[in-house]
Amino acid sequence: MSLVYLNGEYLPIEQARISVLDRGFTFADGVYEIIPVFNGKILRPDEHLIRLANSLSSIAINNPCTSKEWRQIFSNLLADRTDDRNYSIYIQVTRGTGERNHIYDNELVPTVLVMCNPVNERDYSHGVTAITHEDIRWKYCHIKAITLLPGVLLKKLAKDTDGSFEAILIREGLVTEGASSNVFMVSEGQIKTPAKDGSILAGITRDLLVNLLQDNVPCCTEQKITEQELRQADEIWITSSTIGVVPVIMLDGMQVGSGKPGEIWKLANSIYESYKREL
Ligand SMILES: Cc1ncc(COP(=O)(O)O)c(C=O)c1O
């Protein structure tokens, strides 16, 4: 049976218990991180741990572990997974357990959960469909907070609308990101992705792809994307640690470009996949 890490102990998941007064349960007062593991190798652990540290400091929770301690927990959990499947490491840190009061006690001890789950190996290379929706989330989207209700409702709406995989979000006429992904678009051979201005999560896959495309023609620019530009795009891609770089072939029921994964996506995806292979 696979183990999870909870507050210093390694336990079968059925035995892992927290209090109903944990502020993660009562207030969604916490942050999380998801780190992919391909062929037994953790992809970009430092970048994920830096983002976790940033999320924690943004909500005034002391980082409960050093980088070395986090890595030790990951390798202990991975040692328990001996097959050759791909995994994602899920980390959740909440402010801890205390009286249900908006005002928290500074002395609370954070609750730390780390688990390792197999990745859904769906083949996305034929593309997915998406809807657009107003970005109904709060304004601190750079924090990877566990407060995910808007994302949950948006993904369900996308699925119920036309079986779509993602909801691409628009705030004041500008594209922010997907409900659980970052967004890229291609127009007249130019690749663009929204800049990291606090209205999006600084996706590790997004940043990696921007870097990998740096020395490429065309390279990727980080700039505003209007809703109109998105609707007229030749290609749209979404990215995240668990899905990689995925082409969107239909948006709100309309074909994107040719309605097939584009040539520039093929190039970008092959660069990303070969980076992963060479890890
Ligand atoms: C809102 C949001 N944006 C972007 C991403 C992509 O981030 P990453 O590439 O680090 O997985 C995610 C991933 O969960 C997300 O939830």
mmCIF file of C-alpha atoms and ligand atoms in Angstrom:
data_model
loop_
_atom_site.group_PDB
_atom_site.id
_atom_site.type_symbol
_atom_site.label_atom_id
_atom_site.label_comp_id
_atom_site.label_asym_id
_atom_site.label_seq_id
_atom_site.Cartn_x
_atom_site.Cartn_y
_atom_site.Cartn_z
ATOM 1 C CA MET A 1 0.000 0.000 0.000
ATOM 2 C CA SER A 2 1.416 3.422 -0.894
ATOM 3 C CA LEU A 3 2.330 5.802 1.886
ATOM 4 C CA VAL A 4 1.688 9.491 2.373
ATOM 5 C CA TYR A 5 3.666 11.925 4.515
ATOM 6 C CA LEU A 6 1.631 13.733 7.172
ATOM 7 C CA ASN A 7 3.251 15.963 9.799
ATOM 8 C CA GLY A 8 6.477 13.986 10.131
ATOM 9 C CA GLU A 9 5.016 10.493 9.693
ATOM 10 C CA TYR A 10 4.734 8.114 6.742
ATOM 11 C CA LEU A 11 1.336 6.406 6.817
ATOM 12 C CA PRO A 12 -1.038 4.453 4.585
ATOM 13 C CA ILE A 13 -3.478 7.080 3.252
ATOM 14 C CA GLU A 14 -6.413 5.465 5.087
ATOM 15 C CA GLN A 15 -4.652 6.134 8.389
ATOM 16 C CA ALA A 16 -3.717 9.743 7.620
ATOM 17 C CA ARG A 17 -5.998 11.968 9.740
ATOM 18 C CA ILE A 18 -6.294 15.670 10.435
ATOM 19 C CA SER A 19 -8.585 17.651 12.731
ATOM 20 C CA VAL A 20 -11.899 19.073 11.474
ATOM 21 C CA LEU A 21 -10.571 22.358 12.905
ATOM 22 C CA ASP A 22 -7.664 22.374 10.474
ATOM 23 C CA ARG A 23 -7.869 25.781 8.799
ATOM 24 C CA GLY A 24 -7.434 24.113 5.435
ATOM 25 C CA PHE A 25 -10.825 22.486 6.059
ATOM 26 C CA THR A 26 -12.621 25.436 7.641
ATOM 27 C CA PHE A 27 -11.141 28.340 5.616
ATOM 28 C CA ALA A 28 -9.172 26.792 2.705
ATOM 29 C CA ASP A 29 -6.319 28.590 4.462
ATOM 30 C CA GLY A 30 -3.304 27.032 2.804
ATOM 31 C CA VAL A 31 -1.258 26.507 -0.321
ATOM 32 C CA TYR A 32 -0.239 23.566 -2.463
ATOM 33 C CA GLU A 33 2.227 22.476 -5.094
ATOM 34 C CA ILE A 34 2.245 19.756 -7.735
ATOM 35 C CA ILE A 35 5.587 18.467 -9.018
ATOM 36 C CA PRO A 36 5.770 15.985 -11.899
ATOM 37 C CA VAL A 37 8.031 12.933 -11.848
ATOM 38 C CA PHE A 38 8.858 11.457 -15.253
ATOM 39 C CA ASN A 39 10.742 8.158 -15.499
ATOM 40 C CA GLY A 40 11.641 8.465 -11.825
ATOM 41 C CA LYS A 41 13.133 11.963 -12.284
ATOM 42 C CA ILE A 42 11.603 15.010 -10.611
ATOM 43 C CA LEU A 43 11.076 17.804 -13.153
ATOM 44 C CA ARG A 44 12.282 21.234 -11.960
ATOM 45 C CA PRO A 45 12.234 20.525 -8.190
ATOM 46 C CA ASP A 46 14.044 23.769 -7.320
ATOM 47 C CA GLU A 47 11.578 25.908 -9.255
ATOM 48 C CA HIS A 48 8.609 24.180 -7.596
ATOM 49 C CA LEU A 49 10.145 24.554 -4.131
ATOM 50 C CA ILE A 50 10.824 28.250 -4.767
ATOM 51 C CA ARG A 51 7.211 28.746 -5.866
ATOM 52 C CA LEU A 52 6.021 26.889 -2.753
ATOM 53 C CA ALA A 53 8.201 29.128 -0.571
ATOM 54 C CA ASN A 54 6.759 32.204 -2.325
ATOM 55 C CA SER A 55 3.168 30.985 -1.885
ATOM 56 C CA LEU A 56 3.811 30.304 1.815
ATOM 57 C CA SER A 57 5.418 33.666 2.464
ATOM 58 C CA SER A 58 2.585 35.442 0.579
ATOM 59 C CA ILE A 59 0.112 34.104 3.147
ATOM 60 C CA ALA A 60 2.491 34.439 6.131
ATOM 61 C CA ILE A 61 3.086 30.752 6.849
ATOM 62 C CA ASN A 62 6.653 29.823 7.758
ATOM 63 C CA ASN A 63 8.070 27.223 5.411
ATOM 64 C CA PRO A 64 7.882 24.059 7.565
ATOM 65 C CA CYS A 65 10.811 22.314 5.801
ATOM 66 C CA THR A 66 14.150 23.183 4.292
ATOM 67 C CA SER A 67 14.757 22.351 0.654
ATOM 68 C CA LYS A 68 16.834 19.357 1.778
ATOM 69 C CA GLU A 69 14.010 18.117 4.011
ATOM 70 C CA TRP A 70 11.425 18.465 1.240
ATOM 71 C CA ARG A 71 13.666 16.521 -1.132
ATOM 72 C CA GLN A 72 14.145 13.799 1.477
ATOM 73 C CA ILE A 73 10.358 13.432 1.840
ATOM 74 C CA PHE A 74 9.995 13.208 -1.960
ATOM 75 C CA SER A 75 12.643 10.520 -2.257
ATOM 76 C CA ASN A 76 11.177 8.520 0.628
ATOM 77 C CA LEU A 77 7.753 8.572 -1.028
ATOM 78 C CA LEU A 78 9.192 7.744 -4.448
ATOM 79 C CA ALA A 79 11.193 4.846 -3.000
ATOM 80 C CA ASP A 80 7.823 3.315 -2.180
ATOM 81 C CA ARG A 81 6.832 3.503 -5.896
ATOM 82 C CA THR A 82 8.827 0.872 -7.675
ATOM 83 C CA ASP A 83 6.934 0.623 -10.994
ATOM 84 C CA ASP A 84 7.851 2.668 -14.087
ATOM 85 C CA ARG A 85 4.759 4.886 -14.126
ATOM 86 C CA ASN A 86 4.926 8.671 -14.104
ATOM 87 C CA TYR A 87 3.883 10.398 -10.894
ATOM 88 C CA SER A 88 3.023 13.774 -9.487
ATOM 89 C CA ILE A 89 4.049 14.810 -6.012
ATOM 90 C CA TYR A 90 1.266 16.736 -4.264
ATOM 91 C CA ILE A 91 2.247 18.989 -1.352
ATOM 92 C CA GLN A 92 -0.296 20.798 0.785
ATOM 93 C CA VAL A 93 0.543 23.090 3.673
ATOM 94 C CA THR A 94 -2.233 24.649 5.723
ATOM 95 C CA ARG A 95 -1.948 27.175 8.518
ATOM 96 C CA GLY A 96 -2.723 24.420 11.036
ATOM 97 C CA THR A 97 -5.431 23.562 13.520
ATOM 98 C CA GLY A 98 -7.090 26.194 15.683
ATOM 99 C CA GLU A 99 -10.376 27.677 16.831
ATOM 100 C CA ARG A 100 -12.619 28.606 13.878
ATOM 101 C CA ASN A 101 -11.947 32.300 13.805
ATOM 102 C CA HIS A 102 -10.934 34.454 10.847
ATOM 103 C CA ILE A 103 -8.187 35.935 12.988
ATOM 104 C CA TYR A 104 -5.488 33.333 13.357
ATOM 105 C CA ASP A 105 -3.018 32.695 16.098
ATOM 106 C CA ASN A 106 0.568 33.300 14.926
ATOM 107 C CA GLU A 107 1.729 30.256 16.877
ATOM 108 C CA LEU A 108 -0.243 27.670 14.870
ATOM 109 C CA VAL A 109 1.771 24.706 13.629
ATOM 110 C CA PRO A 110 1.285 24.172 9.866
ATOM 111 C CA THR A 111 -0.242 20.901 8.675
ATOM 112 C CA VAL A 112 1.963 19.282 6.030
ATOM 113 C CA LEU A 113 0.712 16.602 3.658
ATOM 114 C CA VAL A 114 2.789 15.145 0.817
ATOM 115 C CA MET A 115 1.591 12.346 -1.428
ATOM 116 C CA CYS A 116 2.604 10.815 -4.684
ATOM 117 C CA ASN A 117 -0.084 9.929 -7.267
ATOM 118 C CA PRO A 118 0.156 8.296 -10.700
ATOM 119 C CA VAL A 119 -0.293 10.773 -13.582
ATOM 120 C CA ASN A 120 -3.256 10.264 -15.898
ATOM 121 C CA GLU A 121 -1.423 9.223 -19.069
ATOM 122 C CA ARG A 122 -4.075 10.560 -21.464
ATOM 123 C CA ASP A 123 -2.766 11.316 -24.949
ATOM 124 C CA TYR A 124 -3.409 15.017 -25.591
ATOM 125 C CA SER A 125 -1.562 15.193 -28.900
ATOM 126 C CA HIS A 126 -4.771 15.359 -30.950
ATOM 127 C CA GLY A 127 -5.784 18.473 -29.067
ATOM 128 C CA VAL A 128 -8.522 19.406 -26.619
ATOM 129 C CA THR A 129 -11.455 21.794 -26.678
ATOM 130 C CA ALA A 130 -11.959 24.782 -24.393
ATOM 131 C CA ILE A 131 -14.551 27.376 -23.531
ATOM 132 C CA THR A 132 -13.921 30.966 -22.503
ATOM 133 C CA HIS A 133 -15.329 32.466 -19.321
ATOM 134 C CA GLU A 134 -14.993 35.597 -17.249
ATOM 135 C CA ASP A 135 -12.159 35.168 -14.745
ATOM 136 C CA ILE A 136 -14.256 34.908 -11.577
ATOM 137 C CA ARG A 137 -11.288 34.151 -9.289
ATOM 138 C CA TRP A 138 -9.737 36.417 -6.675
ATOM 139 C CA LYS A 139 -6.916 38.791 -7.611
ATOM 140 C CA TYR A 140 -3.977 36.987 -5.970
ATOM 141 C CA CYS A 141 -3.669 34.303 -8.624
ATOM 142 C CA HIS A 142 0.139 34.246 -8.302
ATOM 143 C CA ILE A 143 -0.381 32.363 -4.991
ATOM 144 C CA LYS A 144 -0.972 28.640 -5.461
ATOM 145 C CA ALA A 145 -3.739 28.643 -2.856
ATOM 146 C CA ILE A 146 -5.942 25.655 -2.046
ATOM 147 C CA THR A 147 -8.956 27.975 -2.434
ATOM 148 C CA LEU A 148 -9.899 26.317 -5.724
ATOM 149 C CA LEU A 149 -13.703 26.581 -5.837
ATOM 150 C CA PRO A 150 -13.809 28.927 -8.882
ATOM 151 C CA GLY A 151 -11.525 26.530 -10.783
ATOM 152 C CA VAL A 152 -13.647 23.551 -9.778
ATOM 153 C CA LEU A 153 -16.851 25.259 -11.006
ATOM 154 C CA LEU A 154 -15.217 26.507 -14.217
ATOM 155 C CA LYS A 155 -13.800 23.092 -15.168
ATOM 156 C CA LYS A 156 -17.199 21.497 -14.525
ATOM 157 C CA LEU A 157 -18.915 24.179 -16.619
ATOM 158 C CA ALA A 158 -16.425 23.540 -19.455
ATOM 159 C CA LYS A 159 -17.142 19.810 -19.306
ATOM 160 C CA ASP A 160 -20.913 20.272 -19.131
ATOM 161 C CA THR A 161 -20.975 22.870 -21.947
ATOM 162 C CA ASP A 162 -19.550 20.683 -24.718
ATOM 163 C CA GLY A 163 -17.247 18.167 -23.076
ATOM 164 C CA SER A 164 -14.456 20.783 -22.983
ATOM 165 C CA PHE A 165 -11.274 20.128 -21.075
ATOM 166 C CA GLU A 166 -10.480 23.668 -20.005
ATOM 167 C CA ALA A 167 -11.982 27.108 -19.374
ATOM 168 C CA ILE A 168 -9.776 29.930 -20.649
ATOM 169 C CA LEU A 169 -10.328 32.976 -18.485
ATOM 170 C CA ILE A 170 -10.793 36.593 -19.486
ATOM 171 C CA ARG A 171 -10.427 39.550 -17.143
ATOM 172 C CA GLU A 172 -11.322 43.042 -18.399
ATOM 173 C CA GLY A 173 -10.936 41.962 -22.004
ATOM 174 C CA LEU A 174 -7.547 40.275 -21.473
ATOM 175 C CA VAL A 175 -6.683 36.595 -21.348
ATOM 176 C CA THR A 176 -5.307 35.544 -17.967
ATOM 177 C CA GLU A 177 -4.902 31.740 -17.962
ATOM 178 C CA GLY A 178 -6.838 28.495 -17.908
ATOM 179 C CA ALA A 179 -8.681 27.304 -14.785
ATOM 180 C CA SER A 180 -5.737 24.926 -14.197
ATOM 181 C CA SER A 181 -3.219 25.827 -16.899
ATOM 182 C CA ASN A 182 -1.352 28.688 -18.567
ATOM 183 C CA VAL A 183 -2.213 29.870 -22.066
ATOM 184 C CA PHE A 184 -0.079 30.481 -25.178
ATOM 185 C CA MET A 185 -1.278 31.624 -28.597
ATOM 186 C CA VAL A 186 0.241 31.882 -32.061
ATOM 187 C CA SER A 187 -0.702 34.533 -34.585
ATOM 188 C CA GLU A 188 1.104 35.209 -37.865
ATOM 189 C CA GLY A 189 3.973 33.020 -36.673
ATOM 190 C CA GLN A 190 4.409 34.903 -33.352
ATOM 191 C CA ILE A 191 4.066 33.055 -30.043
ATOM 192 C CA LYS A 192 2.672 34.996 -27.092
ATOM 193 C CA THR A 193 1.772 34.260 -23.493
ATOM 194 C CA PRO A 194 0.422 36.680 -20.878
ATOM 195 C CA ALA A 195 3.086 38.295 -18.673
ATOM 196 C CA LYS A 196 3.380 37.353 -14.991
ATOM 197 C CA ASP A 197 1.634 40.350 -13.455
ATOM 198 C CA GLY A 198 -0.101 38.693 -10.494
ATOM 199 C CA SER A 199 -3.232 37.835 -12.469
ATOM 200 C CA ILE A 200 -1.810 34.403 -13.333
ATOM 201 C CA LEU A 201 0.047 31.604 -11.628
ATOM 202 C CA ALA A 202 3.710 31.561 -12.647
ATOM 203 C CA GLY A 203 3.437 28.105 -14.203
ATOM 204 C CA ILE A 204 6.648 26.088 -14.065
ATOM 205 C CA THR A 205 5.814 24.543 -17.465
ATOM 206 C CA ARG A 206 5.059 27.999 -18.856
ATOM 207 C CA ASP A 207 8.386 29.402 -17.652
ATOM 208 C CA LEU A 208 10.279 26.380 -18.933
ATOM 209 C CA LEU A 209 8.645 26.643 -22.343
ATOM 210 C CA VAL A 210 9.337 30.383 -22.570
ATOM 211 C CA ASN A 211 13.013 29.614 -21.763
ATOM 212 C CA LEU A 212 13.248 26.725 -24.191
ATOM 213 C CA LEU A 213 11.773 28.882 -26.937
ATOM 214 C CA GLN A 214 14.189 31.736 -26.169
ATOM 215 C CA ASP A 215 16.735 30.635 -28.756
ATOM 216 C CA ASN A 216 14.129 29.529 -31.197
ATOM 217 C CA VAL A 217 12.528 31.115 -34.230
ATOM 218 C CA PRO A 218 9.879 32.204 -33.526
ATOM 219 C CA CYS A 219 10.624 32.917 -29.872
ATOM 220 C CA CYS A 220 7.900 33.608 -27.352
ATOM 221 C CA THR A 221 7.039 37.073 -26.085
ATOM 222 C CA GLU A 222 5.344 37.714 -22.761
ATOM 223 C CA GLN A 223 2.648 40.277 -23.355
ATOM 224 C CA LYS A 224 -1.040 41.054 -23.044
ATOM 225 C CA ILE A 225 -3.433 38.972 -25.145
ATOM 226 C CA THR A 226 -6.875 40.424 -25.843
ATOM 227 C CA GLU A 227 -9.970 38.259 -26.032
ATOM 228 C CA GLN A 228 -10.292 39.231 -29.686
ATOM 229 C CA GLU A 229 -6.701 38.149 -30.448
ATOM 230 C CA LEU A 230 -7.383 34.816 -28.763
ATOM 231 C CA ARG A 231 -10.486 34.252 -30.872
ATOM 232 C CA GLN A 232 -8.513 34.987 -34.055
ATOM 233 C CA ALA A 233 -5.446 32.941 -33.062
ATOM 234 C CA ASP A 234 -3.929 30.442 -35.497
ATOM 235 C CA GLU A 235 -2.991 28.215 -32.569
ATOM 236 C CA ILE A 236 -3.786 28.099 -28.855
ATOM 237 C CA TRP A 237 -1.901 25.919 -26.357
ATOM 238 C CA ILE A 238 -2.387 25.275 -22.663
ATOM 239 C CA THR A 239 0.389 24.114 -20.322
ATOM 240 C CA SER A 240 0.714 22.526 -16.918
ATOM 241 C CA SER A 241 3.022 20.125 -15.116
ATOM 242 C CA THR A 242 0.707 17.160 -15.476
ATOM 243 C CA ILE A 243 -0.473 17.667 -19.087
ATOM 244 C CA GLY A 244 2.642 19.261 -20.660
ATOM 245 C CA VAL A 245 2.001 21.444 -23.732
ATOM 246 C CA VAL A 246 -1.445 20.743 -25.187
ATOM 247 C CA PRO A 247 -3.024 22.215 -28.326
ATOM 248 C CA VAL A 248 -6.549 23.655 -28.093
ATOM 249 C CA ILE A 249 -8.320 22.895 -31.375
ATOM 250 C CA MET A 250 -11.803 24.286 -30.626
ATOM 251 C CA LEU A 251 -12.707 27.374 -28.601
ATOM 252 C CA ASP A 252 -16.342 27.995 -27.670
ATOM 253 C CA GLY A 253 -17.375 25.513 -30.356
ATOM 254 C CA MET A 254 -15.361 27.292 -33.109
ATOM 255 C CA GLN A 255 -12.328 25.797 -34.809
ATOM 256 C CA VAL A 256 -8.945 27.260 -33.753
ATOM 257 C CA GLY A 257 -6.895 27.796 -36.952
ATOM 258 C CA SER A 258 -7.140 24.639 -39.046
ATOM 259 C CA GLY A 259 -8.899 22.793 -36.210
ATOM 260 C CA LYS A 260 -5.849 20.551 -35.870
ATOM 261 C CA PRO A 261 -2.718 20.771 -33.693
ATOM 262 C CA GLY A 262 -0.594 23.461 -35.379
ATOM 263 C CA GLU A 263 2.899 23.269 -36.858
ATOM 264 C CA ILE A 264 4.360 25.648 -34.271
ATOM 265 C CA TRP A 265 2.829 23.573 -31.449
ATOM 266 C CA LYS A 266 4.501 20.476 -32.979
ATOM 267 C CA LEU A 267 7.857 22.243 -32.849
ATOM 268 C CA ALA A 268 7.377 23.640 -29.318
ATOM 269 C CA ASN A 269 6.094 20.331 -28.007
ATOM 270 C CA SER A 270 9.012 18.398 -29.479
ATOM 271 C CA ILE A 271 11.460 20.828 -27.822
ATOM 272 C CA TYR A 272 9.646 20.406 -24.478
ATOM 273 C CA GLU A 273 9.419 16.600 -24.765
ATOM 274 C CA SER A 274 13.093 16.259 -25.682
ATOM 275 C CA TYR A 275 14.029 18.421 -22.659
ATOM 276 C CA LYS A 276 12.051 15.975 -20.488
ATOM 277 C CA ARG A 277 13.686 12.940 -22.121
ATOM 278 C CA GLU A 278 17.159 14.360 -21.573
ATOM 279 C CA LEU A 279 16.602 14.926 -17.836
HETATM 280 C C1 LIG B 1 -4.394 28.291 -12.345
HETATM 281 C C2 LIG B 1 -3.206 27.534 -12.866
HETATM 282 N N1 LIG B 1 -2.416 28.111 -13.780
HETATM 283 C C3 LIG B 1 -1.345 27.485 -14.295
HETATM 284 C C4 LIG B 1 -1.031 26.187 -13.915
HETATM 285 C C5 LIG B 1 0.172 25.516 -14.505
HETATM 286 O O1 LIG B 1 1.246 25.506 -13.601
HETATM 287 P P1 LIG B 1 2.409 24.415 -13.686
HETATM 288 O O2 LIG B 1 2.967 24.484 -15.073
HETATM 289 O O3 LIG B 1 3.374 24.837 -12.668
HETATM 290 O O4 LIG B 1 1.765 23.087 -13.414
HETATM 291 C C6 LIG B 1 -1.819 25.545 -12.964
HETATM 292 C C7 LIG B 1 -1.484 24.197 -12.532
HETATM 293 O O5 LIG B 1 -2.088 23.613 -11.675
HETATM 294 C C8 LIG B 1 -2.933 26.230 -12.418
HETATM 295 O O6 LIG B 1 -3.732 25.655 -11.497
#
